[in-house]
Coordinates of C-alpha atoms and ligand atoms in Angstrom, one line a residue:
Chain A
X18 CA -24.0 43.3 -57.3
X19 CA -21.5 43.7 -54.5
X20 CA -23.9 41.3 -52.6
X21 CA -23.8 38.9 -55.4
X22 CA -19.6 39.2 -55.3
X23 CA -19.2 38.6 -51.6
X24 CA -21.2 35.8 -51.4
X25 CA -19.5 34.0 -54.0
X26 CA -16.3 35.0 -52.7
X27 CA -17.1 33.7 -49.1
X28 CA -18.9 30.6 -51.2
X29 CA -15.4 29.9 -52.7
X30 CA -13.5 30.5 -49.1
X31 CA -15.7 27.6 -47.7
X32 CA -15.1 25.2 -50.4
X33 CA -11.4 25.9 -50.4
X34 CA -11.0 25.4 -46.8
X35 CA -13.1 21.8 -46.8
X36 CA -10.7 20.2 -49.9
X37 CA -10.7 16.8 -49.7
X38 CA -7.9 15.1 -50.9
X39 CA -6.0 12.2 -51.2
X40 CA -2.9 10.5 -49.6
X41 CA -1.3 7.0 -50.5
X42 CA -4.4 6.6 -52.5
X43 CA -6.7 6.8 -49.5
X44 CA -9.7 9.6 -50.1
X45 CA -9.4 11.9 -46.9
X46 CA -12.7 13.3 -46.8
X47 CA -13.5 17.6 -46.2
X48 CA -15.7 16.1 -42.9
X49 CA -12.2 15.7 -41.2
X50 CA -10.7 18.6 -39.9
X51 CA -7.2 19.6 -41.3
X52 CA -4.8 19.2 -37.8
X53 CA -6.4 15.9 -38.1
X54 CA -5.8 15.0 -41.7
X55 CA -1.7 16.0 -41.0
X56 CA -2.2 13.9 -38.5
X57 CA -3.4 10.7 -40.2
X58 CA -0.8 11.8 -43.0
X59 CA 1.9 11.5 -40.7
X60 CA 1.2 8.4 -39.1
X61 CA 0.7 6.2 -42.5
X62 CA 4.0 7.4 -43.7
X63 CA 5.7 6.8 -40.4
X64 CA 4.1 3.3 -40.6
X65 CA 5.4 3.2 -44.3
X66 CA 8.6 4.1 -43.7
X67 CA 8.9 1.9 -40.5
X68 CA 12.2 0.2 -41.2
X69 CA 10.8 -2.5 -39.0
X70 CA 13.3 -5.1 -37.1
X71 CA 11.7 -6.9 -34.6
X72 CA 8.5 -8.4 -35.3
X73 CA 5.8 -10.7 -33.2
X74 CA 6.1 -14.1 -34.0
X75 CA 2.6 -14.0 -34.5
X76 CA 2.1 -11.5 -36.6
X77 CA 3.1 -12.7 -40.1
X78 CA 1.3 -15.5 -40.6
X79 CA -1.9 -13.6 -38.4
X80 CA -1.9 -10.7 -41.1
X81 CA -1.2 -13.3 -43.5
X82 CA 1.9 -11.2 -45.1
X83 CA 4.7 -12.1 -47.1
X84 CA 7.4 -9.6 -45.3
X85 CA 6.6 -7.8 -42.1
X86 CA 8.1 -4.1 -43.6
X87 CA 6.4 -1.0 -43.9
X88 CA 5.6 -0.8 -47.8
X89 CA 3.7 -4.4 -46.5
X90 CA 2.2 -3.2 -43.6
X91 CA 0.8 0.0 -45.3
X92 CA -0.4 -2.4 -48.1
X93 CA -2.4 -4.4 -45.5
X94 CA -3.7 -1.9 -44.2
X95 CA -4.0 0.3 -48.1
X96 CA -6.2 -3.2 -48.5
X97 CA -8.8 -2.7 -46.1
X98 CA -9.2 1.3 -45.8
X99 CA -9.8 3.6 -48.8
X100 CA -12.0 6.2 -47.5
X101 CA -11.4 8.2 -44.5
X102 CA -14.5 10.3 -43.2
X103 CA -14.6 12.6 -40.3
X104 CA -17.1 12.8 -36.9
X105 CA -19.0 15.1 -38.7
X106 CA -20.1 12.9 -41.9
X107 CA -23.4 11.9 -41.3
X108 CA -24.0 8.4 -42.3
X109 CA -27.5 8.7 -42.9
X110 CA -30.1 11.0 -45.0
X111 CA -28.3 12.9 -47.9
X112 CA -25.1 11.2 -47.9
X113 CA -26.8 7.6 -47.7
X114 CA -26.9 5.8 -51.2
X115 CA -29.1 2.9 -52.2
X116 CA -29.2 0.2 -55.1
X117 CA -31.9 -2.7 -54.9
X118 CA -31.1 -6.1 -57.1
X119 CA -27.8 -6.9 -55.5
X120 CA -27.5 -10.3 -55.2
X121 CA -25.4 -10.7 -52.0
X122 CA -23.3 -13.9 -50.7
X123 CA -25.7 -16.7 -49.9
X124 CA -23.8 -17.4 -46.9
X125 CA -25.3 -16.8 -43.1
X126 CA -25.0 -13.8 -40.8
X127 CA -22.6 -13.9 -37.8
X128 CA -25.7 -15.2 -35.1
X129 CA -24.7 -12.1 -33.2
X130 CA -25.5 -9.5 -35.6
X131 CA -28.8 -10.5 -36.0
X132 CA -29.2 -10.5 -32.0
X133 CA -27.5 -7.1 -32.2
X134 CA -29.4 -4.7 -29.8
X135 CA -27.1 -1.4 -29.9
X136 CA -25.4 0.1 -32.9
X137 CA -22.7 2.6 -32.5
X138 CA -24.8 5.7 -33.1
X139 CA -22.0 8.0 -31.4
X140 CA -18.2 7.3 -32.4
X141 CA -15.8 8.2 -30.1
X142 CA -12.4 6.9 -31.6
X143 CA -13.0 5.2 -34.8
X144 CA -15.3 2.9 -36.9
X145 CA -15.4 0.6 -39.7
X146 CA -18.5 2.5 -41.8
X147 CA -18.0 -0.1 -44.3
X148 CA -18.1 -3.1 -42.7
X149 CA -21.3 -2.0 -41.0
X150 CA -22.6 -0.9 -44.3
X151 CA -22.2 -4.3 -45.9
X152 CA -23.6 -6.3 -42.8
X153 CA -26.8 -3.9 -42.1
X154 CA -27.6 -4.1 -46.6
X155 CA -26.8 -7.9 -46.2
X156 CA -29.2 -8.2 -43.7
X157 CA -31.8 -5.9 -45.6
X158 CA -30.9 -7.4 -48.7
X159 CA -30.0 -3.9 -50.3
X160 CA -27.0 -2.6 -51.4
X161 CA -25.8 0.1 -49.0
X162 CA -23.3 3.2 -49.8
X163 CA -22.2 6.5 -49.1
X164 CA -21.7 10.1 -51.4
X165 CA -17.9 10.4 -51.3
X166 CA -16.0 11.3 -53.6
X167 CA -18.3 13.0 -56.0
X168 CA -19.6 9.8 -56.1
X169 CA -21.9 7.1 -55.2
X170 CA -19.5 4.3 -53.1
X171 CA -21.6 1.0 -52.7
X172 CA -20.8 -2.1 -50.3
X173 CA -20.6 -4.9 -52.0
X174 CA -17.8 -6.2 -49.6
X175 CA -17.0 -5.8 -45.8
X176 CA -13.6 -4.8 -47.7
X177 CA -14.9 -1.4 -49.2
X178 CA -12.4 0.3 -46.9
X179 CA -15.1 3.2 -45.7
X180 CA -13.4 4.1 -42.0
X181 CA -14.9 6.7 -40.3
X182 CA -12.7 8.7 -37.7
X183 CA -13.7 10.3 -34.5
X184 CA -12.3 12.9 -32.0
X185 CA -11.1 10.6 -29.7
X186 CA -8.5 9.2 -32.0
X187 CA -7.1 12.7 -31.4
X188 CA -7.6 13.2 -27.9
X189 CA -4.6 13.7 -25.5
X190 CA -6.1 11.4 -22.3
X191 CA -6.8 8.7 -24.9
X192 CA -3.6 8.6 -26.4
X193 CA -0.2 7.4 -24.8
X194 CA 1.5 11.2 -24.3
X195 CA 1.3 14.5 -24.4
X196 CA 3.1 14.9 -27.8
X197 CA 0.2 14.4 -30.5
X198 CA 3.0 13.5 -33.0
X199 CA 5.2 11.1 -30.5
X200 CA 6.0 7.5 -32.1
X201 CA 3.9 6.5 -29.3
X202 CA 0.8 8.0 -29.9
X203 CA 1.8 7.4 -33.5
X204 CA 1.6 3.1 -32.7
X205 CA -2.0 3.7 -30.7
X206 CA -3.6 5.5 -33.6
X207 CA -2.1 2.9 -36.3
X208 CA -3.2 -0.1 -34.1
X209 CA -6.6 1.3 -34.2
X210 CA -6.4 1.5 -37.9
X211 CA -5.3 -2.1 -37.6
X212 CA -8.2 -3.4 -35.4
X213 CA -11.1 -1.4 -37.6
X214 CA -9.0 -2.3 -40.8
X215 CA -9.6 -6.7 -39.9
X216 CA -13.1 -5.7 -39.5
X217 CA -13.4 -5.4 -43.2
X218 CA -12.4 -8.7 -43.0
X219 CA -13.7 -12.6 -42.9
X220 CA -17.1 -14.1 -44.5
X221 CA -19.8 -16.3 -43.2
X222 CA -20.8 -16.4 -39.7
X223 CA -17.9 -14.2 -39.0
X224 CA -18.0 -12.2 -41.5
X225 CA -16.2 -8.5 -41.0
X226 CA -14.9 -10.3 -37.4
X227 CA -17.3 -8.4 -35.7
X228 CA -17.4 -8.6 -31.8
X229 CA -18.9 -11.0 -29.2
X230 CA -20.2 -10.6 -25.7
X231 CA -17.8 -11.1 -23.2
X232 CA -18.7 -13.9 -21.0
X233 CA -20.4 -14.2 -17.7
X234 CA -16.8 -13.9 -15.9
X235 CA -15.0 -11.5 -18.0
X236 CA -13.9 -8.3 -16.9
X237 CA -16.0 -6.6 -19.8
X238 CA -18.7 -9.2 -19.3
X239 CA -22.3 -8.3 -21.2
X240 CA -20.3 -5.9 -23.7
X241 CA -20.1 -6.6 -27.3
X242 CA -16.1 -6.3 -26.8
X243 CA -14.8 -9.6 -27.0
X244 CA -13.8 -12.3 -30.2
X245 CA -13.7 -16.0 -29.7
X246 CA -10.9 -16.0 -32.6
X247 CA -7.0 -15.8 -32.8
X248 CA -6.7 -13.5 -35.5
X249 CA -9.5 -11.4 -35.2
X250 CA -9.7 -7.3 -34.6
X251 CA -8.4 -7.6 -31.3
X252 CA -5.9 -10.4 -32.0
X253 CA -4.6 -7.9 -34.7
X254 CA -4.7 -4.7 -32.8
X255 CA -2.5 -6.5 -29.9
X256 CA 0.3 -7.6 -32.4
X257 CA 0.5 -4.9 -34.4
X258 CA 1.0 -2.4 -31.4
X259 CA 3.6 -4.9 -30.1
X260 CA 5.7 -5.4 -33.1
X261 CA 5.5 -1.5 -33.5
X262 CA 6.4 -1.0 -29.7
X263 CA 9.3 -3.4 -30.2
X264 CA 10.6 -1.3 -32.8
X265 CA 10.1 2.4 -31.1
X266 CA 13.1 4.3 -30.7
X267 CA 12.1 6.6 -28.6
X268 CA 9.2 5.4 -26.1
X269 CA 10.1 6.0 -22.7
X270 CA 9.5 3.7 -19.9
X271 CA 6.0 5.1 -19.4
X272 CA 4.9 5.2 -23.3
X273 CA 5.8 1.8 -23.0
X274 CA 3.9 0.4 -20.0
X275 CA 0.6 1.9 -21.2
X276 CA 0.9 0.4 -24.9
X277 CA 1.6 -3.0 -22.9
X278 CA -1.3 -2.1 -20.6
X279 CA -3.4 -1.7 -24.1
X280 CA -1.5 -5.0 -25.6
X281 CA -3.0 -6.8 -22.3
X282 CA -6.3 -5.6 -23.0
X283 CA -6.6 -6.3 -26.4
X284 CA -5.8 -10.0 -25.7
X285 CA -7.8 -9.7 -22.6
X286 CA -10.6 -9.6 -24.8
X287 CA -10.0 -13.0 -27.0
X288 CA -11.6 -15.5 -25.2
X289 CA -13.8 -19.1 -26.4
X290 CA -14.9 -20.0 -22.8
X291 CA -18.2 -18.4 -21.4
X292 CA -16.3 -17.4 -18.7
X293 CA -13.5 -17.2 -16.5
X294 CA -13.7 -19.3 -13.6
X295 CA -11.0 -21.2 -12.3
X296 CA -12.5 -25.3 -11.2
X297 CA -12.0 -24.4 -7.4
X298 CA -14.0 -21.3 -7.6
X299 CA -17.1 -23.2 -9.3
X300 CA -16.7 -26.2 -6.6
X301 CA -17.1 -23.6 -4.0
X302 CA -19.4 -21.2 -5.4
X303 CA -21.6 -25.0 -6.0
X304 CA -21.5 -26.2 -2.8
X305 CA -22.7 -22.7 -1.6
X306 CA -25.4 -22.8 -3.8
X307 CA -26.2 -26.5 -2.5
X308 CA -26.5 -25.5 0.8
X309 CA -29.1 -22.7 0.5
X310 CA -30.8 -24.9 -2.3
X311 CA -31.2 -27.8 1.0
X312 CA -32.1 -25.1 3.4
X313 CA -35.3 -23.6 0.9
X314 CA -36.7 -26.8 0.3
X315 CA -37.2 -27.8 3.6
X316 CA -38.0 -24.3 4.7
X317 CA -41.3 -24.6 1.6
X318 CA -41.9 -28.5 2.8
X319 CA -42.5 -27.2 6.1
X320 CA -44.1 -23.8 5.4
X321 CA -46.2 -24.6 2.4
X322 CA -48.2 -21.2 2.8
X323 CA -47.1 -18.4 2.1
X324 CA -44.0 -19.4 0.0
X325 CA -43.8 -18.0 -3.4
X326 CA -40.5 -15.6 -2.6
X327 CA -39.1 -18.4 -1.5
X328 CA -39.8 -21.2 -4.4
X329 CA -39.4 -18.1 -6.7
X330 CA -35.8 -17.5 -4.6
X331 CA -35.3 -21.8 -4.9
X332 CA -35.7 -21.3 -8.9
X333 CA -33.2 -18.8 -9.5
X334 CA -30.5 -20.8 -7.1
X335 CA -31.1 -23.9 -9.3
X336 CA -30.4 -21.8 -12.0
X337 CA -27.4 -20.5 -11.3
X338 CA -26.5 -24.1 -10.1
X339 CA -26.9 -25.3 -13.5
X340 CA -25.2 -22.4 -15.0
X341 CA -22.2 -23.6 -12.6
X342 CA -22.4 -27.2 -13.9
X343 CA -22.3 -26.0 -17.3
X344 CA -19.5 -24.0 -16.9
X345 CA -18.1 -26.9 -14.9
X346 CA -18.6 -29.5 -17.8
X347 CA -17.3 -26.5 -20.5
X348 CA -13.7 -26.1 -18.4
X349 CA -12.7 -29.9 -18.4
X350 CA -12.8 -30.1 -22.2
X351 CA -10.2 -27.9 -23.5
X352 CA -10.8 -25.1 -26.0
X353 CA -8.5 -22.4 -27.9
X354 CA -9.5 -19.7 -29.9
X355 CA -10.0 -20.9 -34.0
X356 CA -7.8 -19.4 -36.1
X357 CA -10.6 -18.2 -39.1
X358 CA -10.3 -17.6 -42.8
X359 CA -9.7 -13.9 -43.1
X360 CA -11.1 -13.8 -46.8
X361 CA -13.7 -11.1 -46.8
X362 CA -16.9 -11.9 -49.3
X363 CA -18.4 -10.2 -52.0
X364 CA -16.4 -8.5 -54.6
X365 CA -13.3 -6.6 -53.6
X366 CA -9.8 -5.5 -55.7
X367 CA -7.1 -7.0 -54.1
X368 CA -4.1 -4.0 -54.7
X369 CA -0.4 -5.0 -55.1
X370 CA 2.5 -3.7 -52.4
X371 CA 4.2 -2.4 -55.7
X372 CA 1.0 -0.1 -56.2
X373 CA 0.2 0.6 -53.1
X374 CA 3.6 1.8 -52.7
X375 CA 4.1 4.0 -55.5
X376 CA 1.3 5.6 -54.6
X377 CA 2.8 6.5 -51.4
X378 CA 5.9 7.5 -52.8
X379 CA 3.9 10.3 -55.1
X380 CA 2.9 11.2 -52.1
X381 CA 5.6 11.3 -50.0
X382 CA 7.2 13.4 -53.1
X383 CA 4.3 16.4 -52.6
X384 CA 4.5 16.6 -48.8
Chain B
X27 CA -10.8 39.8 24.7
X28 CA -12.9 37.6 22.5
X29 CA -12.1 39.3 19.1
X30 CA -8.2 38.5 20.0
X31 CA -9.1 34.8 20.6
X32 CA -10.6 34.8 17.3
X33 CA -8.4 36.6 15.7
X34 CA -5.4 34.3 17.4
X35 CA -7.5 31.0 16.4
X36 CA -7.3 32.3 13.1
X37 CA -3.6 33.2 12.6
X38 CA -2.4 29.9 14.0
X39 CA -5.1 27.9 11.5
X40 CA -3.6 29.7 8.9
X41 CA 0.3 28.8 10.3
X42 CA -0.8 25.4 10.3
X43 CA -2.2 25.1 6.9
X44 CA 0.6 26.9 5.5
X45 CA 3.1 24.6 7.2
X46 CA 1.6 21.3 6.4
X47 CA 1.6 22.7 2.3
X48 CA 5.1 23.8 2.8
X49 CA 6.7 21.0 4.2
X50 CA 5.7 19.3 1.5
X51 CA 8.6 18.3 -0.8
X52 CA 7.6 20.1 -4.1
X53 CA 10.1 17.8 -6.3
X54 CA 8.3 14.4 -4.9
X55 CA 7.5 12.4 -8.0
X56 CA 4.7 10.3 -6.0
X57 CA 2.7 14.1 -4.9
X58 CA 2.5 14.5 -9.5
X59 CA 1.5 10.5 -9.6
X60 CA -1.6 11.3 -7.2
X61 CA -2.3 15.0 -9.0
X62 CA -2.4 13.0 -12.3
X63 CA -4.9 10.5 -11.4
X64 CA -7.7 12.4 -9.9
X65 CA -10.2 10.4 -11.5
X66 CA -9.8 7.2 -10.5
X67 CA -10.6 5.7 -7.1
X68 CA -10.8 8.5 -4.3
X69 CA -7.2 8.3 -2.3
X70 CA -7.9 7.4 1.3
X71 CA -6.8 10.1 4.3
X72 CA -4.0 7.9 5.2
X73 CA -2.5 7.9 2.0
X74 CA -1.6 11.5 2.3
X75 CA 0.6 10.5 5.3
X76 CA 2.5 8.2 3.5
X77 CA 2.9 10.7 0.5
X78 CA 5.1 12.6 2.6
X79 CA 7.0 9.7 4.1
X80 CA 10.6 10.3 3.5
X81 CA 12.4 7.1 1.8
X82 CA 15.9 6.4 2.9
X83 CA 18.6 3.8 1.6
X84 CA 18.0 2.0 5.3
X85 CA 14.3 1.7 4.4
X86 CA 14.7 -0.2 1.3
X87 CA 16.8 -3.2 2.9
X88 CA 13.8 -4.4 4.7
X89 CA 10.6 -5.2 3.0
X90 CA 9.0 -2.3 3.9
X91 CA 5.5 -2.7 5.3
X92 CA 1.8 -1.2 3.9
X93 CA 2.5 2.4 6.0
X94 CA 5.8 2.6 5.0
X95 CA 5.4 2.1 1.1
X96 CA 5.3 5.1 -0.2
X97 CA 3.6 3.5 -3.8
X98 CA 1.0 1.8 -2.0
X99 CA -1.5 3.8 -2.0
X100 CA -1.7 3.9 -5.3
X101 CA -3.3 0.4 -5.8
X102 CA -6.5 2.5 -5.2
X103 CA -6.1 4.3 -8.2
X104 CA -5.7 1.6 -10.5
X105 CA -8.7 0.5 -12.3
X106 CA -11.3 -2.3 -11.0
X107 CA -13.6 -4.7 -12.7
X108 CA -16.9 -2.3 -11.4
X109 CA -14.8 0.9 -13.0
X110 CA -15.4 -1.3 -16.6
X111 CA -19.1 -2.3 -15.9
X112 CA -19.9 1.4 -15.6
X113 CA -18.5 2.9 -19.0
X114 CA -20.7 2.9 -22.1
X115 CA -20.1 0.3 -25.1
X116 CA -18.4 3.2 -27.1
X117 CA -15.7 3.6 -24.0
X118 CA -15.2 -0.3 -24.2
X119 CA -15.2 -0.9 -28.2
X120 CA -11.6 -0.1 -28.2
X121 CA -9.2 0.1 -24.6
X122 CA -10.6 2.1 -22.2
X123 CA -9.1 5.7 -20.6
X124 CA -9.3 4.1 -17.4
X125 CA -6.6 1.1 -18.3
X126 CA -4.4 3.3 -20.2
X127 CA -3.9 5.7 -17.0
X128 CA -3.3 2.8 -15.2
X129 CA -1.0 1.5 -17.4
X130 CA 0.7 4.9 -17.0
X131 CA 0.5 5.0 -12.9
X132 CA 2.8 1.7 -13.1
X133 CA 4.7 3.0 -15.8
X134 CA 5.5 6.2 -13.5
X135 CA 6.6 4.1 -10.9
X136 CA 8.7 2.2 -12.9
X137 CA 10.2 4.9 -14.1
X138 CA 10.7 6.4 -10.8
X139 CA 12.2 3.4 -9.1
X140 CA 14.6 2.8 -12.2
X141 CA 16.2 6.3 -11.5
X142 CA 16.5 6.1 -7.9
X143 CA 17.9 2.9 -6.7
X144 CA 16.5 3.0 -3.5
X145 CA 12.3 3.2 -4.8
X146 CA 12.7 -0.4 -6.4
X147 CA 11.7 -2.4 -3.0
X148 CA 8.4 -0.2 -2.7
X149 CA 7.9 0.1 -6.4
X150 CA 8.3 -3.9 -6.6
X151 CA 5.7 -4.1 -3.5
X152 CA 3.2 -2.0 -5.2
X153 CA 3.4 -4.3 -8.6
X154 CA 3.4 -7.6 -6.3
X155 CA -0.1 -6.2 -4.9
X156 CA -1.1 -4.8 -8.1
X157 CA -0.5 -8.8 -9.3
X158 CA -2.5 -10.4 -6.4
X159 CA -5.3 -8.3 -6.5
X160 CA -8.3 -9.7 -7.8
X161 CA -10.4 -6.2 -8.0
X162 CA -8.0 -4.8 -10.3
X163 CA -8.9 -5.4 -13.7
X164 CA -6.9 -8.5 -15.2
X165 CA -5.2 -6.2 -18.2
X166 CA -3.8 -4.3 -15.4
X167 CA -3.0 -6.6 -13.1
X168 CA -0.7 -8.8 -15.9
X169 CA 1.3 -5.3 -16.5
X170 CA 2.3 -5.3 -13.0
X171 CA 3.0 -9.4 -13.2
X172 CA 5.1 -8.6 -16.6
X173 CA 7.3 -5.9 -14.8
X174 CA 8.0 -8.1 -11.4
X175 CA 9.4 -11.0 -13.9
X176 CA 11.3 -8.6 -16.0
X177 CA 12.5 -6.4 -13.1
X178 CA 13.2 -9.4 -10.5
X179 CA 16.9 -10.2 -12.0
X180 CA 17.2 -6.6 -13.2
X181 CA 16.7 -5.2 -9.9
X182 CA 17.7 -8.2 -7.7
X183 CA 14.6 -7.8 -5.2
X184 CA 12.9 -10.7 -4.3
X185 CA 9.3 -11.1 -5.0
X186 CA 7.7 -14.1 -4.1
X187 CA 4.3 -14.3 -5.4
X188 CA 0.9 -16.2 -4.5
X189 CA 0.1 -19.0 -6.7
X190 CA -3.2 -19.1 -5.7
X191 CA -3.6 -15.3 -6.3
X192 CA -3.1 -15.3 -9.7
X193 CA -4.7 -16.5 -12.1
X194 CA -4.1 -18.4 -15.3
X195 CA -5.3 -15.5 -17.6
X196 CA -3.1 -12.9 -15.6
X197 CA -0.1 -14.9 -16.0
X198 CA -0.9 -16.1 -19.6
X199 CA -1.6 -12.4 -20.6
X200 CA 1.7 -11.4 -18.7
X201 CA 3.7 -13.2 -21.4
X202 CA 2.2 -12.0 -24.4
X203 CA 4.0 -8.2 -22.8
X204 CA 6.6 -7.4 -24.7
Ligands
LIG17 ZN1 -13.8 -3.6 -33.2

């Protein structure tokens, strides 16, 4: 009986310490441990009450918002991300949900999803589950979802908000400062909530703006880490973290340099070109080419025997010479980055900055 | 006869060791910039020389050469393109460690040379060769280009740059730095 007692009692301790619970309306999930959950607490209402004064001139009309404020920002962001899950939430086996005889959007796949070779077993910082959700059960043609919630969450948009949250949104080396709770590290998480929030995000061939590889070139060149558009994830990560930088009272010189040194990087990866040569360089990396192209073909003409290395050698210079001349032919007409429709397909509820503020307010009230 | 030679050998290696770590000025900003950054690019021996190098307001006047620039150094610890190549896709997905710490190194600097007047010549050195070097990966290298334009008529040092050096996407991401 005694037996029977404990274990109940230690039953109940478990369940009590893994209560999931809700903030602003988002469902924080028991899979994320509780330092981190004050965490992400903190940060939406700082982002909330943000009374914002300087914004990027970019960033209105890239978000698309009416007012660049905080009750708007946390709408946009309220919009996109409804379900927080921790590391430890496994997306697969128990937790997975299936319905067949969804009819989803006949519209095509992003042409680098379906060449997709990795997928992001491991997360290290953070993830749109959602938006992976919808794309993989788009591809499959069944309706994918996830147990949260004490209930079954389906994907029938990019836009069901399911964001899943690593360690390494957390950790001190990946953050700006020491100070887990500094407005600096504060603007890095949020921007990452920004970036996986625009993920949810877009329809058709780029549907849920997912990533392209960088270009032959580019410093992150072969990587799926790079967007050919002007308001995609990146585009969005880089303007929110500046217009929250512009308005941080208390960065120091340091905080600042490495959020511009993340800024940089985020635009660093939006890019339409296939790569990132300047005219002069291909000229001269040609003309190289050319001369050890003219020095093969007479070496085979005049040792005919003997010479597969070398016509095999001759092959892959004139393919690198015609991967110069297309390059060559690419930088003379001029290109920028398209500035997409963010409406996200399938079906969606579209919540109000008058809702999603009251619900932060109730919230706010219990802290 | 022999155990005294040994024996001397080894007091006067440990006199020397114990001098070289003493004379060391414990305060020096640029000694915590290498101790923060010991994993990025290995610090050559000479750097340690120049770690040690005392600055005066005389040194500053003159455009101070490689030896004497006591920031230097520290272009080997910012981040190059290979450095990228090597991390996994998960590293790269969002920005790296490695560009945030070197956002941080030039951020020290900064910081350093803005409190102490005469540190802004070498300071403004190290971002001019942060700029112009076209190892260092190009997020990087359009921090350092930000900070010469905003610091140039801050500062009133001088920083003439190669055109040929940098390139359009380092100066186009410089001005989208706040
Ligand atoms: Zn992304």
């Amino acid at each position: 009986m005694k037996k029977i007692i404990g274990m109940t009692l230690m039953l109940t301790l478990s369940t009590a310490s893994e209560a999931r619970e809700r903030f602003a309306g988002i469902y924080l999930d028991s899979s994320i441990p509780a330092s981190q959950i004050r965490i992400i607490k903190d940060d939406l209402a700082y982002l909330y009450s943000n009374p914002i004064k300087d914004v990027d001139s970019e960033f209105q009309s890239m978000a698309e918002l009416t007012k660049v404020d905080g009750p708007h920002l946390y709408n946009w962001v309220y919009n996109r991300v409804k379900y927080i899950i921790g590391e430890e939430y496994k997306l697969r086996g128990r937790n997975a949900v299936t319905k067949k005889g969804h009819t989803f959007p006949a519209t095509p796949l992003p042409p680098s999803l379906l060449k997709r070779t990795n997928r992001y077993e491991r997360i290290s910082i953070m993830s749109n589950a959602g938006a992976e959700l919808y794309l993989t059960g788009k591809l499959a043609n069944v309706l994918r979802g996830l147990k949260l919630d004490n209930k079954s969450v389906f994907a029938p948009s990019p836009r069901v908000g399911i964001i899943q949250v690593g360690e390494g949104h957390f950790l001190e080396r990946l953050l700006i400062n020491k100070e887990l709770q500094s407005e600096a590290n504060k603007i890095k998480r949020l921007s990452t909530i920004f970036h996986e929030a625009r993920h949810g995000d877009g329809h058709s061939e780029h549907v849920g703006f997912i990533h392209s590889k960088c270009p032959p070139g580019h410093n992150l060149s072969g990587f799926d880490a790079c967007e050919a558009y002007s308001n995609g994830a990146y585009s969005i990560d880089a303007v929110a973290t500046k217009t929250l930088l512009l308005n941080c009272k208390t960065c120091s010189i340091e905080d600042k340099t490495k959020l511009s040194a993340t800024i940089a990087d985020a635009y660093s990866r939006v890019v339409v070109r296939s790569h990132l040569k300047t005219e002069a360089q291909l000229l001269e990396e040609m003309a190289t080419y050319q001369r050890v192209i003219d020095f093969y073909i007479g070496f085979i003409a005049a040792n005919p025997k003997g010479a597969e290395a070398s016509i095999k050698e001759l092959e892959r210079l004139q393919k690198q010479m015609k991967e110069c001349e297309a390059q060559l032919k690419e930088l003379k007409t001029p290109v920028h980055p398209k500035k997409m429709d963010a409406k996200p397909e399938g079906s969606f509820e579209e919540v109000s900055v008058e809702k999603s503020s009251s619900l932060m307010k109730s919230s706010l009230l219990r802290k | 006869m022999k155990r005294i030679t040994v024996l001397f050998l080894f007091i006067l290696g440990i006199a020397l060791v114990s001098w070289n770590f003493w004379k060391r000025d414990p305060q020096n900003v640029s000694q915590d910039l290498s101790q923060s950054n010991t994993s990025m690019r290995p610090i050559s021996n000479d750097s340690e020389k120049v770690k040690t190098h005392e600055v005066s307001i005389a040194d500053t006047k003159i455009p101070s050469s490689d030896k004497q620039n006591q920031f230097n150094h520290f272009i080997k610890s910012l981040p190059i393109i290979d450095d990228l190549q090597n991390l996994s896709p998960e590293e790269v997905h969002h920005t790296p460690e490695i560009i945030k710490d070197g956002g941080e190194l030039i951020g020290r600097i900064h910081a350093e040379a803005d409190s102490d007047a005469t540190k802004r010549v070498d300071a403004m050195s190290f971002f001019k060769k942060c700029a112009e070097d076209e190892q260092i990966v190009t997020a990087i290298r359009a921090v350092c280009l930000n900070k010469i334009y905003k610091l140039v008529p801050v500062w009133k040092i001088p920083t003439p740059l190669s055109d040929s050096r940098i390139s359009k996407d380092v100066l186009k991401l410089s001005h989208k730095i706040p």
